[in-house]
């Protein structure tokens, strides 16, 4: 839809050309810009239009438009703000998502622009100069809700406004009081301290006292007495009802077509398909707590205005709550939440609409003197020192085999490996561990690789980073630490050889006497790989160079779309694989018959230039558990301060994800965190079809590597603070350091002498003394993750089978299952055979870690010892005597599989 600059309100000229916030307010029926000094200050009697512009990693700008309606704004101003928001969208090429924001019920995305909060002011915005406040300081009582953004609302200055669930801020002329309800969370209290700091700086010029009041504390503190005296003296706060407010009821999802006259016609409910949305029409999707208006790409601006008015009238007539969020979407800019309401949304991505939009407005911006950025080159920065020490172990049954230095850059796709990379950090050497799962490896080797890696990491100094990666999904960092890597087909581990023998399939393990085809890839001498692929012509691609070994003949094949850099890598790889080779160089299109015959004949293969995938910006999510349900919530405009020590967060970088574990979170095992990462991939929050084999990193607070911190403006001093988030913020507010307020999590964790398998032989599997959850590589079924004392959530079932589905070397071949018993639930660890003489016997259901009726007074490290001989054999799969002859790690693994560890 073309929209010419002559149709745009002059106040919008140049809008959206630079990243940041631009705000306009309705004043006397016209839109006027809000000066930068007033950004973040909203008047309850006014209506505003807010434009947020950000530059994506991929180059184009992204726009989000919000129109904010104060509670006292009149209908005319509110309607004009709605129209102006749509007009601004059209001026930007119809490439923005629009949101209606109502005072007190703002979206978290909107509030994230104004951290720590917005506190609306009574009155009406005016551009005229003059004092707006009287001489008397107005005492105000505010509620503050939210852990990553603060929803601040003024309530009557009365004792009856207080409750045990929320946090309150009492702002007086000389002192600010923070009252923390006994049921409020630590994160909410910490966020409220940021609001207190904001009020202190902006309303008191930084010159006032701050007092924190603990709910239930009555004597011994002068601040407490002063606080209650302002309410006329202390009186008990009534207990809140058990429900704590109205419970949300699931509403049916209804799709309406909006006619040109603004009439709504229902066309579908609950079971919806994307095909129901036509390009030349507008629709409303009513989801109860949120309502979307979808506008086809071919609709006119007049139709869009009518549709928006129709949706607002619908909410008004139905007397919907102000908390009902209203979002306006143009075709091609659908949010992941909107798409989730449809049965299936095509994943064949159309051209991003803002790519089209930016081309439409690029000429306007350039004409006005603004720079338009081009797409950046791929970022190949390593972030860590890549000249460190590398150790590689092959998983071989239940043992690990350390590879000699000359062989550690040669991997086999039928095997699994554990990689330890040690590099110099800022203050000490740091370690990074990978479990690399070959594409053709068997399930048992994959399970053992993750289990062994976790055991090594658990004993290592400095809480190293742990990552699980699958072949063909490796992150760039993995290739950079190897620098040169050759991946051969087949395998040499006992698990792979057993699979070949039992299934009778051909063993394609690399042999110089056999025909082999290698694809050469990379960006330079410090990042180059040769990957053996099927030796058929369909494996070729014009964007790459290849090495074909056939008997005594060796060909190098140069694709038509390759560069001199690719040719240089080809020459280097020939030298590395076999310096004695004398290859015959072949250009694409001039291949001899012998070349094609070695590949089984000539067939079609990709000849178009491989396009770089769209580079999305990272997203940060918080794991939450409500009434037993596993949920994630996005944190918008995230910063380092959003890494709250009580939380577990996921940084979704699209190609890989990072699970960040706060020191004070309830997650105490990296295996548990790894499983949460898998669960996140399965939920597909962003509707982006992330592979279940996407790399998963596990990072602990205080030990974040540079390739994680690069996504933040990082302050190392914050990462080293101790105490919970409230203690940290309070210490900062009062100008004190919080180091020493609580011991570091790492101080509780004994370390072994060396982070290698050799250092683990006499190690108890539960070296840190914390209750371990199940490993994502064990064959658990229906297991539970402990999030808190109250809630638990079901994990993927079974985890290992979901994680490693189809992991046999050949697609139609059966997958070898691990030999550990396939029972349900998760686990804990034990010591040994003296427990077999225990005379106390309890039923299995009362001995499990997740039991709802747990036995008290037992040794929780030896739960299995309290089983009868019959139940022991049934659950563990062997008699007690045989069990206690197994290696300690094997005992722990079996107990983990049946929720006894």
mmCIF file of C-alpha atoms in Angstrom, residues 311-498:
data_model
loop_
_atom_site.group_PDB
_atom_site.id
_atom_site.type_symbol
_atom_site.label_atom_id
_atom_site.label_comp_id
_atom_site.label_asym_id
_atom_site.label_seq_id
_atom_site.Cartn_x
_atom_site.Cartn_y
_atom_site.Cartn_z
ATOM 1 C CA UNK A 311 -12.629 -3.485 17.811
ATOM 2 C CA UNK A 312 -12.600 -0.671 20.350
ATOM 3 C CA UNK A 313 -16.404 -0.388 20.177
ATOM 4 C CA UNK A 314 -16.672 -4.156 20.648
ATOM 5 C CA UNK A 315 -14.650 -4.019 23.866
ATOM 6 C CA UNK A 316 -16.640 -1.025 25.103
ATOM 7 C CA UNK A 317 -20.038 -2.615 24.465
ATOM 8 C CA UNK A 318 -18.967 -5.869 26.080
ATOM 9 C CA UNK A 319 -17.689 -3.901 29.065
ATOM 10 C CA UNK A 320 -14.374 -5.689 28.897
ATOM 11 C CA UNK A 321 -11.779 -4.934 31.535
ATOM 12 C CA UNK A 322 -9.204 -2.225 30.878
ATOM 13 C CA UNK A 323 -6.713 -5.035 31.251
ATOM 14 C CA UNK A 324 -7.787 -6.469 27.879
ATOM 15 C CA UNK A 325 -4.833 -5.831 25.590
ATOM 16 C CA UNK A 326 -5.569 -4.760 22.023
ATOM 17 C CA UNK A 327 -2.923 -5.308 19.333
ATOM 18 C CA UNK A 328 -3.044 -4.368 15.642
ATOM 19 C CA UNK A 329 -1.098 -6.452 13.130
ATOM 20 C CA UNK A 330 -0.425 -6.032 9.447
ATOM 21 C CA UNK A 331 -0.116 -9.201 7.386
ATOM 22 C CA UNK A 332 3.475 -10.404 7.509
ATOM 23 C CA UNK A 333 4.129 -8.952 10.978
ATOM 24 C CA UNK A 334 2.191 -11.452 13.050
ATOM 25 C CA UNK A 335 3.520 -11.956 16.579
ATOM 26 C CA UNK A 336 4.291 -15.437 17.876
ATOM 27 C CA UNK A 337 1.385 -15.134 20.342
ATOM 28 C CA UNK A 338 -1.077 -14.406 17.531
ATOM 29 C CA UNK A 339 0.217 -17.295 15.406
ATOM 30 C CA UNK A 340 -0.055 -19.686 18.346
ATOM 31 C CA UNK A 341 -3.865 -19.459 18.212
ATOM 32 C CA UNK A 342 -3.910 -21.094 14.771
ATOM 33 C CA UNK A 343 -3.602 -24.838 14.225
ATOM 34 C CA UNK A 344 -0.662 -24.502 11.894
ATOM 35 C CA UNK A 345 1.125 -21.429 10.659
ATOM 36 C CA UNK A 346 3.221 -21.959 7.507
ATOM 37 C CA UNK A 347 6.907 -21.924 8.371
ATOM 38 C CA UNK A 348 7.941 -21.051 4.809
ATOM 39 C CA UNK A 349 8.736 -17.497 5.716
ATOM 40 C CA UNK A 350 7.509 -14.820 3.381
ATOM 41 C CA UNK A 351 9.648 -11.739 2.903
ATOM 42 C CA UNK A 352 9.675 -9.834 6.144
ATOM 43 C CA UNK A 353 7.226 -7.023 5.716
ATOM 44 C CA UNK A 354 9.540 -4.492 7.273
ATOM 45 C CA UNK A 355 12.088 -5.362 4.558
ATOM 46 C CA UNK A 356 9.535 -4.134 2.024
ATOM 47 C CA UNK A 357 8.607 -1.190 4.204
ATOM 48 C CA UNK A 358 12.145 -0.012 4.680
ATOM 49 C CA UNK A 359 12.681 0.057 0.915
ATOM 50 C CA UNK A 360 9.602 2.266 0.557
ATOM 51 C CA UNK A 361 10.798 4.753 3.130
ATOM 52 C CA UNK A 362 14.575 4.494 2.525
ATOM 53 C CA UNK A 363 14.447 7.125 -0.209
ATOM 54 C CA UNK A 364 12.515 9.481 2.092
ATOM 55 C CA UNK A 365 15.086 9.034 4.881
ATOM 56 C CA UNK A 366 18.023 9.604 2.520
ATOM 57 C CA UNK A 367 16.309 12.670 1.072
ATOM 58 C CA UNK A 368 15.974 14.023 4.622
ATOM 59 C CA UNK A 369 19.656 13.364 5.290
ATOM 60 C CA UNK A 370 19.369 10.214 7.398
ATOM 61 C CA UNK A 371 21.673 7.244 6.901
ATOM 62 C CA UNK A 372 20.137 3.897 5.934
ATOM 63 C CA UNK A 373 22.266 0.951 7.082
ATOM 64 C CA UNK A 374 23.008 -2.011 4.871
ATOM 65 C CA UNK A 375 23.050 -5.656 5.918
ATOM 66 C CA UNK A 376 26.124 -6.439 8.030
ATOM 67 C CA UNK A 377 28.625 -9.174 7.324
ATOM 68 C CA UNK A 378 28.362 -12.368 9.345
ATOM 69 C CA UNK A 379 29.884 -11.956 12.800
ATOM 70 C CA UNK A 380 32.770 -14.429 13.225
ATOM 71 C CA UNK A 381 34.142 -12.960 16.449
ATOM 72 C CA UNK A 382 35.279 -15.642 18.902
ATOM 73 C CA UNK A 383 34.907 -13.600 22.153
ATOM 74 C CA UNK A 384 37.308 -15.976 23.924
ATOM 75 C CA UNK A 385 40.980 -16.790 23.452
ATOM 76 C CA UNK A 386 41.125 -19.610 20.896
ATOM 77 C CA UNK A 387 44.743 -20.535 21.651
ATOM 78 C CA UNK A 388 43.898 -22.561 24.741
ATOM 79 C CA UNK A 389 44.202 -26.253 25.589
ATOM 80 C CA UNK A 390 41.954 -28.877 24.023
ATOM 81 C CA UNK A 391 41.118 -32.343 25.373
ATOM 82 C CA UNK A 392 38.778 -34.738 23.605
ATOM 83 C CA UNK A 393 37.344 -38.035 24.881
ATOM 84 C CA UNK A 394 35.416 -40.578 22.831
ATOM 85 C CA UNK A 395 32.470 -42.205 24.561
ATOM 86 C CA UNK A 396 33.135 -45.936 24.358
ATOM 87 C CA UNK A 397 30.430 -47.922 26.110
ATOM 88 C CA UNK A 398 30.449 -46.764 29.731
ATOM 89 C CA UNK A 399 34.038 -45.571 29.514
ATOM 90 C CA UNK A 400 35.804 -42.550 28.059
ATOM 91 C CA UNK A 401 38.871 -42.824 25.844
ATOM 92 C CA UNK A 402 41.185 -39.803 25.761
ATOM 93 C CA UNK A 403 42.281 -39.098 22.194
ATOM 94 C CA UNK A 404 45.941 -38.260 21.485
ATOM 95 C CA UNK A 405 46.582 -34.689 20.384
ATOM 96 C CA UNK A 406 47.149 -35.786 16.778
ATOM 97 C CA UNK A 407 43.654 -37.356 16.618
ATOM 98 C CA UNK A 408 41.507 -34.935 18.604
ATOM 99 C CA UNK A 409 40.517 -32.856 15.561
ATOM 100 C CA UNK A 410 39.195 -35.948 13.776
ATOM 101 C CA UNK A 411 35.687 -36.979 14.803
ATOM 102 C CA UNK A 412 33.383 -39.747 13.551
ATOM 103 C CA UNK A 413 29.684 -39.151 12.933
ATOM 104 C CA UNK A 414 28.788 -42.526 14.473
ATOM 105 C CA UNK A 415 30.426 -41.642 17.814
ATOM 106 C CA UNK A 416 29.929 -39.188 20.672
ATOM 107 C CA UNK A 417 32.652 -37.088 22.255
ATOM 108 C CA UNK A 418 33.262 -34.913 25.293
ATOM 109 C CA UNK A 419 35.365 -31.833 24.600
ATOM 110 C CA UNK A 420 37.112 -29.818 27.326
ATOM 111 C CA UNK A 421 38.544 -26.487 26.238
ATOM 112 C CA UNK A 422 40.601 -24.484 28.758
ATOM 113 C CA UNK A 423 41.489 -20.892 27.930
ATOM 114 C CA UNK A 424 42.943 -17.895 29.789
ATOM 115 C CA UNK A 425 40.226 -15.704 31.280
ATOM 116 C CA UNK A 426 40.381 -12.280 32.919
ATOM 117 C CA UNK A 427 41.497 -13.504 36.346
ATOM 118 C CA UNK A 428 42.020 -17.259 35.914
ATOM 119 C CA UNK A 429 41.832 -20.071 33.413
ATOM 120 C CA UNK A 430 38.277 -20.904 32.339
ATOM 121 C CA UNK A 431 36.874 -24.170 30.984
ATOM 122 C CA UNK A 432 34.179 -24.921 28.457
ATOM 123 C CA UNK A 433 32.717 -28.412 28.028
ATOM 124 C CA UNK A 434 30.818 -29.807 25.044
ATOM 125 C CA UNK A 435 29.055 -33.115 24.545
ATOM 126 C CA UNK A 436 29.207 -33.582 20.746
ATOM 127 C CA UNK A 437 26.619 -36.081 19.531
ATOM 128 C CA UNK A 438 27.415 -37.574 16.130
ATOM 129 C CA UNK A 439 24.590 -37.675 13.610
ATOM 130 C CA UNK A 440 24.832 -41.458 13.340
ATOM 131 C CA UNK A 441 25.558 -42.230 17.002
ATOM 132 C CA UNK A 442 23.425 -44.647 18.998
ATOM 133 C CA UNK A 443 21.116 -43.575 21.789
ATOM 134 C CA UNK A 444 23.070 -45.178 24.599
ATOM 135 C CA UNK A 445 26.289 -43.369 23.625
ATOM 136 C CA UNK A 446 24.414 -40.070 23.531
ATOM 137 C CA UNK A 447 22.929 -40.655 26.965
ATOM 138 C CA UNK A 448 26.308 -41.626 28.406
ATOM 139 C CA UNK A 449 28.021 -38.604 26.822
ATOM 140 C CA UNK A 450 25.711 -36.135 28.550
ATOM 141 C CA UNK A 451 25.868 -38.042 31.839
ATOM 142 C CA UNK A 452 29.683 -38.162 31.821
ATOM 143 C CA UNK A 453 29.973 -34.504 30.848
ATOM 144 C CA UNK A 454 27.756 -33.468 33.753
ATOM 145 C CA UNK A 455 29.841 -35.569 36.145
ATOM 146 C CA UNK A 456 33.063 -33.944 34.938
ATOM 147 C CA UNK A 457 31.585 -30.431 35.097
ATOM 148 C CA UNK A 458 30.158 -31.103 38.552
ATOM 149 C CA UNK A 459 33.681 -31.732 39.874
ATOM 150 C CA UNK A 460 35.390 -28.868 38.048
ATOM 151 C CA UNK A 461 36.643 -25.656 39.588
ATOM 152 C CA UNK A 462 35.011 -22.375 38.643
ATOM 153 C CA UNK A 463 31.584 -23.629 37.508
ATOM 154 C CA UNK A 464 32.516 -24.061 33.829
ATOM 155 C CA UNK A 465 30.056 -23.657 30.992
ATOM 156 C CA UNK A 466 28.460 -26.869 29.749
ATOM 157 C CA UNK A 467 26.902 -27.360 26.319
ATOM 158 C CA UNK A 468 25.177 -30.123 24.436
ATOM 159 C CA UNK A 469 25.488 -29.964 20.650
ATOM 160 C CA UNK A 470 24.580 -32.220 17.758
ATOM 161 C CA UNK A 471 26.453 -32.721 14.500
ATOM 162 C CA UNK A 472 25.421 -30.229 11.787
ATOM 163 C CA UNK A 473 24.056 -27.866 14.489
ATOM 164 C CA UNK A 474 27.392 -26.808 15.945
ATOM 165 C CA UNK A 475 27.740 -23.194 17.123
ATOM 166 C CA UNK A 476 30.496 -21.073 15.614
ATOM 167 C CA UNK A 477 32.363 -21.085 18.931
ATOM 168 C CA UNK A 478 32.833 -24.866 18.682
ATOM 169 C CA UNK A 479 34.552 -24.614 15.303
ATOM 170 C CA UNK A 480 36.714 -21.714 16.441
ATOM 171 C CA UNK A 481 38.211 -23.633 19.365
ATOM 172 C CA UNK A 482 39.047 -26.586 17.088
ATOM 173 C CA UNK A 483 40.189 -24.222 14.315
ATOM 174 C CA UNK A 484 40.559 -27.204 11.974
ATOM 175 C CA UNK A 485 38.116 -30.121 12.140
ATOM 176 C CA UNK A 486 37.585 -33.231 10.003
ATOM 177 C CA UNK A 487 34.403 -35.260 10.477
ATOM 178 C CA UNK A 488 34.448 -38.770 9.024
ATOM 179 C CA UNK A 489 31.488 -41.042 8.404
ATOM 180 C CA UNK A 490 30.934 -44.153 10.536
ATOM 181 C CA UNK A 491 32.307 -44.834 13.979
ATOM 182 C CA UNK A 492 34.850 -46.795 15.976
ATOM 183 C CA UNK A 493 33.149 -46.913 19.384
ATOM 184 C CA UNK A 494 31.870 -50.213 20.777
ATOM 185 C CA UNK A 495 28.281 -48.907 20.663
ATOM 186 C CA UNK A 496 28.450 -48.111 16.968
ATOM 187 C CA UNK A 497 30.164 -51.396 16.078
ATOM 188 C CA UNK A 498 27.548 -53.306 18.072
#
